[in-house]
PDB file of C-alpha atoms in Angstrom:
ATOM      1  CA  UNK A   1     -28.765 -29.834  40.733  1.00  0.00           C
ATOM      2  CA  UNK A   2     -31.050 -30.246  37.585  1.00  0.00           C
ATOM      3  CA  UNK A   3     -29.484 -29.480  34.178  1.00  0.00           C
ATOM      4  CA  UNK A   4     -32.021 -28.301  31.662  1.00  0.00           C
ATOM      5  CA  UNK A   5     -31.553 -30.428  28.455  1.00  0.00           C
ATOM      6  CA  UNK A   6     -34.640 -29.284  26.667  1.00  0.00           C
ATOM      7  CA  UNK A   7     -34.127 -28.278  22.993  1.00  0.00           C
ATOM      8  CA  UNK A   8     -36.692 -26.607  20.756  1.00  0.00           C
ATOM      9  CA  UNK A   9     -37.879 -28.258  17.707  1.00  0.00           C
ATOM     10  CA  UNK A  10     -39.459 -26.905  14.575  1.00  0.00           C
ATOM     11  CA  UNK A  11     -42.869 -28.136  15.839  1.00  0.00           C
ATOM     12  CA  UNK A  12     -42.705 -26.314  19.073  1.00  0.00           C
ATOM     13  CA  UNK A  13     -41.886 -22.966  17.320  1.00  0.00           C
ATOM     14  CA  UNK A  14     -44.422 -23.254  14.580  1.00  0.00           C
ATOM     15  CA  UNK A  15     -45.646 -19.632  13.720  1.00  0.00           C
ATOM     16  CA  UNK A  16     -49.339 -20.814  13.933  1.00  0.00           C
ATOM     17  CA  UNK A  17     -49.003 -21.302  17.635  1.00  0.00           C
ATOM     18  CA  UNK A  18     -47.708 -17.813  18.159  1.00  0.00           C
ATOM     19  CA  UNK A  19     -50.058 -15.102  19.795  1.00  0.00           C
ATOM     20  CA  UNK A  20     -49.051 -12.591  17.248  1.00  0.00           C
ATOM     21  CA  UNK A  21     -50.318 -14.986  14.376  1.00  0.00           C
ATOM     22  CA  UNK A  22     -53.618 -14.140  12.977  1.00  0.00           C
ATOM     23  CA  UNK A  23     -55.100 -16.760  10.772  1.00  0.00           C
ATOM     24  CA  UNK A  24     -56.158 -14.558   7.875  1.00  0.00           C
ATOM     25  CA  UNK A  25     -53.342 -11.956   8.045  1.00  0.00           C
ATOM     26  CA  UNK A  26     -50.490 -14.246   9.119  1.00  0.00           C
ATOM     27  CA  UNK A  27     -47.783 -12.838  11.518  1.00  0.00           C
ATOM     28  CA  UNK A  28     -48.837  -9.460  12.879  1.00  0.00           C
ATOM     29  CA  UNK A  29     -45.546  -8.517  14.801  1.00  0.00           C
ATOM     30  CA  UNK A  30     -43.128  -5.940  13.594  1.00  0.00           C
ATOM     31  CA  UNK A  31     -40.371  -8.317  14.925  1.00  0.00           C
ATOM     32  CA  UNK A  32     -40.287 -11.877  15.887  1.00  0.00           C
ATOM     33  CA  UNK A  33     -40.623 -12.055  19.749  1.00  0.00           C
ATOM     34  CA  UNK A  34     -39.383 -15.713  19.674  1.00  0.00           C
ATOM     35  CA  UNK A  35     -36.394 -15.415  17.238  1.00  0.00           C
ATOM     36  CA  UNK A  36     -33.947 -16.942  19.864  1.00  0.00           C
ATOM     37  CA  UNK A  37     -36.148 -20.168  20.137  1.00  0.00           C
ATOM     38  CA  UNK A  38     -36.556 -20.472  16.370  1.00  0.00           C
ATOM     39  CA  UNK A  39     -32.888 -20.109  15.846  1.00  0.00           C
ATOM     40  CA  UNK A  40     -32.400 -22.887  18.304  1.00  0.00           C
ATOM     41  CA  UNK A  41     -34.876 -25.039  16.444  1.00  0.00           C
ATOM     42  CA  UNK A  42     -32.988 -24.529  13.162  1.00  0.00           C
ATOM     43  CA  UNK A  43     -35.825 -22.844  11.300  1.00  0.00           C
ATOM     44  CA  UNK A  44     -34.344 -19.435  10.772  1.00  0.00           C
ATOM     45  CA  UNK A  45     -31.950 -18.752   7.800  1.00  0.00           C
ATOM     46  CA  UNK A  46     -29.069 -16.220   8.024  1.00  0.00           C
ATOM     47  CA  UNK A  47     -30.950 -13.564   6.070  1.00  0.00           C
ATOM     48  CA  UNK A  48     -33.983 -13.647   8.520  1.00  0.00           C
ATOM     49  CA  UNK A  49     -31.778 -13.857  11.492  1.00  0.00           C
ATOM     50  CA  UNK A  50     -29.843 -10.594  10.453  1.00  0.00           C
ATOM     51  CA  UNK A  51     -32.943  -8.520   9.303  1.00  0.00           C
ATOM     52  CA  UNK A  52     -34.901  -9.519  12.533  1.00  0.00           C
ATOM     53  CA  UNK A  53     -31.962  -8.806  14.777  1.00  0.00           C
ATOM     54  CA  UNK A  54     -31.123  -5.317  13.504  1.00  0.00           C
ATOM     55  CA  UNK A  55     -33.418  -2.240  14.033  1.00  0.00           C
ATOM     56  CA  UNK A  56     -35.057  -1.448  10.837  1.00  0.00           C
ATOM     57  CA  UNK A  57     -33.202   1.645   9.779  1.00  0.00           C
ATOM     58  CA  UNK A  58     -32.396   2.733   6.186  1.00  0.00           C
ATOM     59  CA  UNK A  59     -28.957   3.708   7.077  1.00  0.00           C
ATOM     60  CA  UNK A  60     -28.204  -0.034   7.907  1.00  0.00           C
ATOM     61  CA  UNK A  61     -30.170  -1.641   5.163  1.00  0.00           C
ATOM     62  CA  UNK A  62     -27.505  -1.396   2.364  1.00  0.00           C
ATOM     63  CA  UNK A  63     -24.891  -2.682   4.622  1.00  0.00           C
ATOM     64  CA  UNK A  64     -26.936  -5.619   5.845  1.00  0.00           C
ATOM     65  CA  UNK A  65     -27.800  -6.542   2.417  1.00  0.00           C
ATOM     66  CA  UNK A  66     -24.011  -6.479   1.412  1.00  0.00           C
ATOM     67  CA  UNK A  67     -23.340  -8.644   4.368  1.00  0.00           C
ATOM     68  CA  UNK A  68     -26.058 -11.183   3.368  1.00  0.00           C
ATOM     69  CA  UNK A  69     -25.095 -11.327  -0.179  1.00  0.00           C
ATOM     70  CA  UNK A  70     -21.465 -12.280   0.638  1.00  0.00           C
ATOM     71  CA  UNK A  71     -22.297 -14.647   3.601  1.00  0.00           C
ATOM     72  CA  UNK A  72     -19.767 -17.740   3.052  1.00  0.00           C
ATOM     73  CA  UNK A  73     -22.128 -20.042   4.785  1.00  0.00           C
ATOM     74  CA  UNK A  74     -20.430 -20.003   8.135  1.00  0.00           C
ATOM     75  CA  UNK A  75     -19.909 -17.321  10.897  1.00  0.00           C
ATOM     76  CA  UNK A  76     -16.406 -18.643  11.375  1.00  0.00           C
ATOM     77  CA  UNK A  77     -13.700 -17.758   9.054  1.00  0.00           C
ATOM     78  CA  UNK A  78     -12.297 -21.338   9.305  1.00  0.00           C
ATOM     79  CA  UNK A  79     -12.128 -24.282  11.876  1.00  0.00           C
ATOM     80  CA  UNK A  80      -9.159 -22.748  13.660  1.00  0.00           C
ATOM     81  CA  UNK A  81     -11.189 -19.585  14.264  1.00  0.00           C
ATOM     82  CA  UNK A  82     -13.883 -21.600  16.092  1.00  0.00           C
ATOM     83  CA  UNK A  83     -11.250 -23.515  18.227  1.00  0.00           C
ATOM     84  CA  UNK A  84      -9.396 -20.389  19.122  1.00  0.00           C
ATOM     85  CA  UNK A  85     -12.667 -18.835  20.547  1.00  0.00           C
ATOM     86  CA  UNK A  86     -13.758 -22.008  22.397  1.00  0.00           C
ATOM     87  CA  UNK A  87     -10.246 -22.429  23.889  1.00  0.00           C
ATOM     88  CA  UNK A  88     -10.368 -18.722  25.218  1.00  0.00           C
ATOM     89  CA  UNK A  89     -13.873 -19.126  26.565  1.00  0.00           C
ATOM     90  CA  UNK A  90     -12.706 -22.396  28.512  1.00  0.00           C
ATOM     91  CA  UNK A  91      -9.562 -20.517  29.772  1.00  0.00           C
ATOM     92  CA  UNK A  92     -11.518 -17.404  30.920  1.00  0.00           C
ATOM     93  CA  UNK A  93     -14.570 -19.321  32.421  1.00  0.00           C
ATOM     94  CA  UNK A  94     -17.746 -17.661  32.927  1.00  0.00           C
ATOM     95  CA  UNK A  95     -18.239 -14.365  34.844  1.00  0.00           C
ATOM     96  CA  UNK A  96     -21.798 -12.962  34.990  1.00  0.00           C
ATOM     97  CA  UNK A  97     -20.994  -9.271  34.908  1.00  0.00           C
ATOM     98  CA  UNK A  98     -18.159  -9.467  32.403  1.00  0.00           C
ATOM     99  CA  UNK A  99     -19.588 -11.837  29.826  1.00  0.00           C
ATOM    100  CA  UNK A 100     -21.759  -9.365  27.780  1.00  0.00           C
ATOM    101  CA  UNK A 101     -22.672  -9.525  24.125  1.00  0.00           C
ATOM    102  CA  UNK A 102     -20.008  -6.934  23.479  1.00  0.00           C
ATOM    103  CA  UNK A 103     -17.235  -9.004  25.170  1.00  0.00           C
ATOM    104  CA  UNK A 104     -18.187 -12.131  23.156  1.00  0.00           C
ATOM    105  CA  UNK A 105     -18.428 -10.123  20.022  1.00  0.00           C
ATOM    106  CA  UNK A 106     -14.937  -8.575  20.638  1.00  0.00           C
ATOM    107  CA  UNK A 107     -13.543 -12.052  21.388  1.00  0.00           C
ATOM    108  CA  UNK A 108     -14.916 -13.244  18.087  1.00  0.00           C
ATOM    109  CA  UNK A 109     -13.106 -10.642  16.274  1.00  0.00           C
ATOM    110  CA  UNK A 110      -9.792 -11.011  18.171  1.00  0.00           C
ATOM    111  CA  UNK A 111      -9.671 -14.717  17.503  1.00  0.00           C
ATOM    112  CA  UNK A 112     -10.620 -14.560  13.857  1.00  0.00           C
ATOM    113  CA  UNK A 113      -6.821 -15.332  12.637  1.00  0.00           C
ATOM    114  CA  UNK A 114      -3.710 -16.713  14.350  1.00  0.00           C
ATOM    115  CA  UNK A 115      -1.857 -13.319  14.091  1.00  0.00           C
ATOM    116  CA  UNK A 116      -4.502 -10.960  15.820  1.00  0.00           C
ATOM    117  CA  UNK A 117      -4.914 -13.603  18.526  1.00  0.00           C
ATOM    118  CA  UNK A 118      -1.377 -13.906  19.379  1.00  0.00           C
ATOM    119  CA  UNK A 119      -1.027 -10.156  19.588  1.00  0.00           C
ATOM    120  CA  UNK A 120      -4.030  -9.750  21.879  1.00  0.00           C
ATOM    121  CA  UNK A 121      -4.082 -13.050  23.904  1.00  0.00           C
ATOM    122  CA  UNK A 122      -2.790 -11.161  27.088  1.00  0.00           C
ATOM    123  CA  UNK A 123      -5.599  -8.748  26.819  1.00  0.00           C
ATOM    124  CA  UNK A 124      -8.275 -11.203  28.121  1.00  0.00           C
ATOM    125  CA  UNK A 125      -8.720 -11.151  31.983  1.00  0.00           C
ATOM    126  CA  UNK A 126     -11.284 -11.637  34.675  1.00  0.00           C
ATOM    127  CA  UNK A 127     -12.490  -8.117  34.236  1.00  0.00           C
ATOM    128  CA  UNK A 128     -12.896  -8.187  30.598  1.00  0.00           C
ATOM    129  CA  UNK A 129     -10.460  -7.148  27.845  1.00  0.00           C
ATOM    130  CA  UNK A 130      -7.533  -4.880  28.588  1.00  0.00           C
ATOM    131  CA  UNK A 131      -6.632  -3.534  25.141  1.00  0.00           C
ATOM    132  CA  UNK A 132      -3.569  -1.593  26.189  1.00  0.00           C
ATOM    133  CA  UNK A 133      -1.708  -4.929  26.444  1.00  0.00           C
ATOM    134  CA  UNK A 134      -2.072  -5.590  22.741  1.00  0.00           C
ATOM    135  CA  UNK A 135       0.989  -5.693  20.542  1.00  0.00           C
ATOM    136  CA  UNK A 136       0.251  -3.974  17.279  1.00  0.00           C
ATOM    137  CA  UNK A 137       3.697  -3.019  15.902  1.00  0.00           C
ATOM    138  CA  UNK A 138       4.006  -4.054  12.270  1.00  0.00           C
ATOM    139  CA  UNK A 139       0.462  -5.401  12.237  1.00  0.00           C
ATOM    140  CA  UNK A 140      -1.519  -5.515   8.971  1.00  0.00           C
ATOM    141  CA  UNK A 141      -4.310  -3.088   8.218  1.00  0.00           C
ATOM    142  CA  UNK A 142      -6.754  -5.962   8.243  1.00  0.00           C
ATOM    143  CA  UNK A 143      -5.920  -6.913  11.805  1.00  0.00           C
ATOM    144  CA  UNK A 144      -5.729  -3.257  12.872  1.00  0.00           C
ATOM    145  CA  UNK A 145      -9.272  -2.984  11.576  1.00  0.00           C
ATOM    146  CA  UNK A 146     -10.316  -5.982  13.641  1.00  0.00           C
ATOM    147  CA  UNK A 147      -8.651  -4.653  16.804  1.00  0.00           C
ATOM    148  CA  UNK A 148     -10.226  -1.222  16.665  1.00  0.00           C
ATOM    149  CA  UNK A 149     -13.582  -2.562  15.913  1.00  0.00           C
ATOM    150  CA  UNK A 150     -13.465  -4.899  19.038  1.00  0.00           C
ATOM    151  CA  UNK A 151     -12.059  -2.036  21.185  1.00  0.00           C
ATOM    152  CA  UNK A 152     -15.045   0.137  20.046  1.00  0.00           C
ATOM    153  CA  UNK A 153     -17.437  -2.654  20.868  1.00  0.00           C
ATOM    154  CA  UNK A 154     -16.343  -2.764  24.487  1.00  0.00           C
ATOM    155  CA  UNK A 155     -15.909   1.040  24.982  1.00  0.00           C
ATOM    156  CA  UNK A 156     -19.397   1.754  23.680  1.00  0.00           C
ATOM    157  CA  UNK A 157     -21.203  -1.001  25.530  1.00  0.00           C
ATOM    158  CA  UNK A 158     -19.179  -1.676  28.561  1.00  0.00           C
ATOM    159  CA  UNK A 159     -22.130  -0.721  30.881  1.00  0.00           C
ATOM    160  CA  UNK A 160     -24.362  -3.628  29.456  1.00  0.00           C
ATOM    161  CA  UNK A 161     -24.356  -6.778  31.402  1.00  0.00           C
ATOM    162  CA  UNK A 162     -26.131 -10.051  31.156  1.00  0.00           C
ATOM    163  CA  UNK A 163     -28.457  -8.854  33.895  1.00  0.00           C
ATOM    164  CA  UNK A 164     -29.568  -5.970  31.776  1.00  0.00           C
ATOM    165  CA  UNK A 165     -30.333  -8.483  28.793  1.00  0.00           C
ATOM    166  CA  UNK A 166     -33.241 -10.198  30.549  1.00  0.00           C
ATOM    167  CA  UNK A 167     -34.777 -11.304  27.318  1.00  0.00           C
ATOM    168  CA  UNK A 168     -32.633 -13.856  25.391  1.00  0.00           C
ATOM    169  CA  UNK A 169     -33.645 -12.377  21.983  1.00  0.00           C
ATOM    170  CA  UNK A 170     -32.564  -8.839  23.013  1.00  0.00           C
ATOM    171  CA  UNK A 171     -29.167  -8.139  21.416  1.00  0.00           C
ATOM    172  CA  UNK A 172     -27.360  -4.784  21.631  1.00  0.00           C
ATOM    173  CA  UNK A 173     -28.062  -3.003  18.234  1.00  0.00           C
ATOM    174  CA  UNK A 174     -24.897  -0.877  18.571  1.00  0.00           C
ATOM    175  CA  UNK A 175     -22.666  -4.049  19.200  1.00  0.00           C
ATOM    176  CA  UNK A 176     -24.185  -5.777  16.204  1.00  0.00           C
ATOM    177  CA  UNK A 177     -23.692  -2.659  13.950  1.00  0.00           C
ATOM    178  CA  UNK A 178     -20.111  -2.553  14.886  1.00  0.00           C
ATOM    179  CA  UNK A 179     -19.665  -6.338  14.090  1.00  0.00           C
ATOM    180  CA  UNK A 180     -21.166  -5.706  10.732  1.00  0.00           C
ATOM    181  CA  UNK A 181     -18.766  -2.731  10.086  1.00  0.00           C
ATOM    182  CA  UNK A 182     -15.849  -4.703  11.245  1.00  0.00           C
ATOM    183  CA  UNK A 183     -16.657  -7.660   9.122  1.00  0.00           C
ATOM    184  CA  UNK A 184     -17.000  -5.584   6.048  1.00  0.00           C
ATOM    185  CA  UNK A 185     -13.935  -3.469   6.794  1.00  0.00           C
ATOM    186  CA  UNK A 186     -11.927  -6.549   7.426  1.00  0.00           C
ATOM    187  CA  UNK A 187     -13.040  -8.423   4.394  1.00  0.00           C
ATOM    188  CA  UNK A 188     -12.395  -5.706   1.880  1.00  0.00           C
ATOM    189  CA  UNK A 189      -9.246  -4.595   3.537  1.00  0.00           C
ATOM    190  CA  UNK A 190      -7.849  -8.110   3.094  1.00  0.00           C
ATOM    191  CA  UNK A 191      -9.076  -8.129  -0.482  1.00  0.00           C
ATOM    192  CA  UNK A 192      -7.323  -4.866  -1.074  1.00  0.00           C
ATOM    193  CA  UNK A 193      -4.072  -6.050   0.398  1.00  0.00           C
ATOM    194  CA  UNK A 194      -4.319  -9.240  -1.813  1.00  0.00           C
ATOM    195  CA  UNK A 195      -4.866  -7.039  -5.043  1.00  0.00           C
ATOM    196  CA  UNK A 196      -1.895  -4.946  -4.003  1.00  0.00           C
ATOM    197  CA  UNK A 197       0.318  -7.890  -3.719  1.00  0.00           C
ATOM    198  CA  UNK A 198      -0.992  -9.364  -7.044  1.00  0.00           C
ATOM    199  CA  UNK A 199      -0.158  -5.957  -8.773  1.00  0.00           C
ATOM    200  CA  UNK A 200       3.362  -5.840  -7.199  1.00  0.00           C
ATOM    201  CA  UNK A 201       4.074  -9.356  -8.376  1.00  0.00           C
ATOM    202  CA  UNK A 202       2.778  -8.648 -11.887  1.00  0.00           C
ATOM    203  CA  UNK A 203       4.959  -5.575 -11.956  1.00  0.00           C
ATOM    204  CA  UNK A 204       8.008  -7.480 -11.011  1.00  0.00           C
ATOM    205  CA  UNK A 205       7.464 -10.056 -13.730  1.00  0.00           C
ATOM    206  CA  UNK A 206       6.803  -7.327 -16.319  1.00  0.00           C
ATOM    207  CA  UNK A 207      10.145  -5.779 -15.385  1.00  0.00           C
ATOM    208  CA  UNK A 208      11.925  -9.012 -15.675  1.00  0.00           C
ATOM    209  CA  UNK A 209      10.220  -9.588 -19.030  1.00  0.00           C
ATOM    210  CA  UNK A 210      11.124  -5.938 -20.287  1.00  0.00           C
ATOM    211  CA  UNK A 211      14.692  -6.034 -18.952  1.00  0.00           C
ATOM    212  CA  UNK A 212      15.242  -9.861 -19.615  1.00  0.00           C
ATOM    213  CA  UNK A 213      16.551 -10.482 -16.233  1.00  0.00           C
ATOM    214  CA  UNK A 214      14.609 -13.836 -15.604  1.00  0.00           C
ATOM    215  CA  UNK A 215      16.368 -17.085 -16.404  1.00  0.00           C
ATOM    216  CA  UNK A 216      12.965 -18.102 -17.914  1.00  0.00           C
ATOM    217  CA  UNK A 217      13.272 -15.176 -20.227  1.00  0.00           C
ATOM    218  CA  UNK A 218      16.692 -16.066 -21.685  1.00  0.00           C
ATOM    219  CA  UNK A 219      14.840 -17.430 -24.894  1.00  0.00           C
ATOM    220  CA  UNK A 220      14.536 -13.749 -26.034  1.00  0.00           C
ATOM    221  CA  UNK A 221      18.316 -13.516 -26.563  1.00  0.00           C
ATOM    222  CA  UNK A 222      18.066 -16.410 -28.974  1.00  0.00           C
ATOM    223  CA  UNK A 223      15.356 -14.484 -30.996  1.00  0.00           C
ATOM    224  CA  UNK A 224      17.436 -11.377 -31.111  1.00  0.00           C
ATOM    225  CA  UNK A 225      20.362 -13.512 -32.379  1.00  0.00           C
ATOM    226  CA  UNK A 226      18.234 -13.961 -35.584  1.00  0.00           C
ATOM    227  CA  UNK A 227      16.569 -10.611 -35.664  1.00  0.00           C
ATOM    228  CA  UNK A 228      18.333  -9.702 -38.964  1.00  0.00           C
ATOM    229  CA  UNK A 229      17.963 -12.914 -40.545  1.00  0.00           C
ATOM    230  CA  UNK A 230      17.096 -12.951 -44.298  1.00  0.00           C
ATOM    231  CA  UNK A 231      17.247 -16.614 -45.211  1.00  0.00           C
ATOM    232  CA  UNK A 232      16.551 -19.718 -43.052  1.00  0.00           C
ATOM    233  CA  UNK A 233      19.604 -21.623 -42.264  1.00  0.00           C
ATOM    234  CA  UNK A 234      20.160 -25.070 -40.289  1.00  0.00           C
ATOM    235  CA  UNK A 235      21.310 -23.234 -37.053  1.00  0.00           C
ATOM    236  CA  UNK A 236      18.277 -21.034 -36.964  1.00  0.00           C
ATOM    237  CA  UNK A 237      16.036 -23.769 -37.525  1.00  0.00           C
ATOM    238  CA  UNK A 238      17.398 -25.896 -34.825  1.00  0.00           C
ATOM    239  CA  UNK A 239      17.133 -22.975 -32.274  1.00  0.00           C
ATOM    240  CA  UNK A 240      13.649 -21.681 -33.260  1.00  0.00           C
ATOM    241  CA  UNK A 241      11.546 -24.720 -34.422  1.00  0.00           C
ATOM    242  CA  UNK A 242      10.572 -27.458 -31.944  1.00  0.00           C
ATOM    243  CA  UNK A 243       8.759 -29.680 -34.508  1.00  0.00           C
ATOM    244  CA  UNK A 244       7.429 -29.658 -38.126  1.00  0.00           C
ATOM    245  CA  UNK A 245       4.394 -31.845 -39.000  1.00  0.00           C
ATOM    246  CA  UNK A 246       3.610 -32.399 -42.636  1.00  0.00           C
ATOM    247  CA  UNK A 247      -0.265 -32.309 -43.056  1.00  0.00           C
ATOM    248  CA  UNK A 248      -0.223 -32.491 -46.930  1.00  0.00           C
ATOM    249  CA  UNK A 249       1.588 -31.369 -50.038  1.00  0.00           C
ATOM    250  CA  UNK A 250       1.045 -27.817 -49.177  1.00  0.00           C
ATOM    251  CA  UNK A 251       0.289 -27.727 -45.581  1.00  0.00           C
ATOM    252  CA  UNK A 252       2.772 -27.730 -42.568  1.00  0.00           C
ATOM    253  CA  UNK A 253       2.127 -27.450 -38.880  1.00  0.00           C
ATOM    254  CA  UNK A 254       5.049 -25.685 -37.304  1.00  0.00           C
ATOM    255  CA  UNK A 255       5.622 -25.569 -33.444  1.00  0.00           C
ATOM    256  CA  UNK A 256       8.196 -22.941 -32.411  1.00  0.00           C
ATOM    257  CA  UNK A 257      10.489 -23.676 -29.530  1.00  0.00           C
ATOM    258  CA  UNK A 258       9.314 -20.764 -27.186  1.00  0.00           C
ATOM    259  CA  UNK A 259       5.778 -20.274 -28.536  1.00  0.00           C
ATOM    260  CA  UNK A 260       4.172 -20.178 -25.154  1.00  0.00           C
ATOM    261  CA  UNK A 261       6.725 -17.860 -23.705  1.00  0.00           C
ATOM    262  CA  UNK A 262       6.337 -15.561 -26.542  1.00  0.00           C
ATOM    263  CA  UNK A 263       2.465 -15.291 -26.090  1.00  0.00           C
ATOM    264  CA  UNK A 264       2.961 -14.609 -22.387  1.00  0.00           C
ATOM    265  CA  UNK A 265       5.476 -11.768 -23.174  1.00  0.00           C
ATOM    266  CA  UNK A 266       2.923 -10.138 -25.669  1.00  0.00           C
ATOM    267  CA  UNK A 267       0.182 -10.305 -22.922  1.00  0.00           C
ATOM    268  CA  UNK A 268       2.570  -8.556 -20.291  1.00  0.00           C
ATOM    269  CA  UNK A 269       3.572  -6.032 -22.946  1.00  0.00           C
ATOM    270  CA  UNK A 270      -0.253  -5.240 -23.484  1.00  0.00           C
ATOM    271  CA  UNK A 271      -0.776  -5.085 -19.796  1.00  0.00           C
ATOM    272  CA  UNK A 272       2.074  -2.723 -19.462  1.00  0.00           C
ATOM    273  CA  UNK A 273       0.675  -0.403 -22.205  1.00  0.00           C
ATOM    274  CA  UNK A 274      -2.691  -0.302 -20.462  1.00  0.00           C
ATOM    275  CA  UNK A 275      -0.998   0.562 -17.089  1.00  0.00           C
ATOM    276  CA  UNK A 276       0.973   3.317 -18.894  1.00  0.00           C
ATOM    277  CA  UNK A 277      -2.192   4.673 -20.536  1.00  0.00           C
ATOM    278  CA  UNK A 278      -4.185   4.551 -17.229  1.00  0.00           C
ATOM    279  CA  UNK A 279      -1.191   6.476 -15.363  1.00  0.00           C
ATOM    280  CA  UNK A 280      -1.235   9.120 -18.109  1.00  0.00           C
ATOM    281  CA  UNK A 281      -4.949   9.690 -18.124  1.00  0.00           C
ATOM    282  CA  UNK A 282      -4.752   9.857 -14.332  1.00  0.00           C
ATOM    283  CA  UNK A 283      -2.141  12.517 -14.345  1.00  0.00           C
ATOM    284  CA  UNK A 284      -3.891  14.450 -17.124  1.00  0.00           C
TER     285      UNK A 284
END
């Protein structure tokens, strides 16, 4: 048995060597016929790979540009994502008729985080992916979007096999379009969840401040004790002033005991006023 270890280099895939290259005009091909070899040689950037892979349709152009703009530098969400997919590939082995582009694309989505992977690990089998075995109860919208995109990939391209993809650079456009949609949906769904959680935490903190429930806000009660104070006495000075620095005959630097807490409370009150104004305008 002979194992081919040949690897393309940038010199091997120089555009000047291509039959579609004309000296005075440059490349005359509508799409690069040797994209896979150029990717292997490491001379193709992410933008070129995406734009060359997808069909040139106006409906896709805006989505592709958005995907390119927010490309984080790696197709893996983290190192664990890559390990999970490599492990699943090793466990399932190779089956010629099963291992389509859609199959690997769905596996890529279903291994993107630990939660969705645990919920769908039993779905992988020798025949493909049995989505009916997934456990989706109480899953997050983020993971549900990943699951539905993976299922759509396999449903719409299940008839495509590796034998149908004779040319290495031929990639199913429908599968790739669904990957783009799933990537964008998952990314922005996760951002929406994070924003909602941040709003919830801010509202809780705001309520604690307004109702003076937090232990950190007990300083407010000290302020209210002296709300009717007309003359400064020793007791008020001890409770309200942290330090006094004499800068000159007529200049003093006074640091109040709860100055930072007071500023934060003002910021939260301003935020509450903005939120109330927004809700009133939305109702109106």
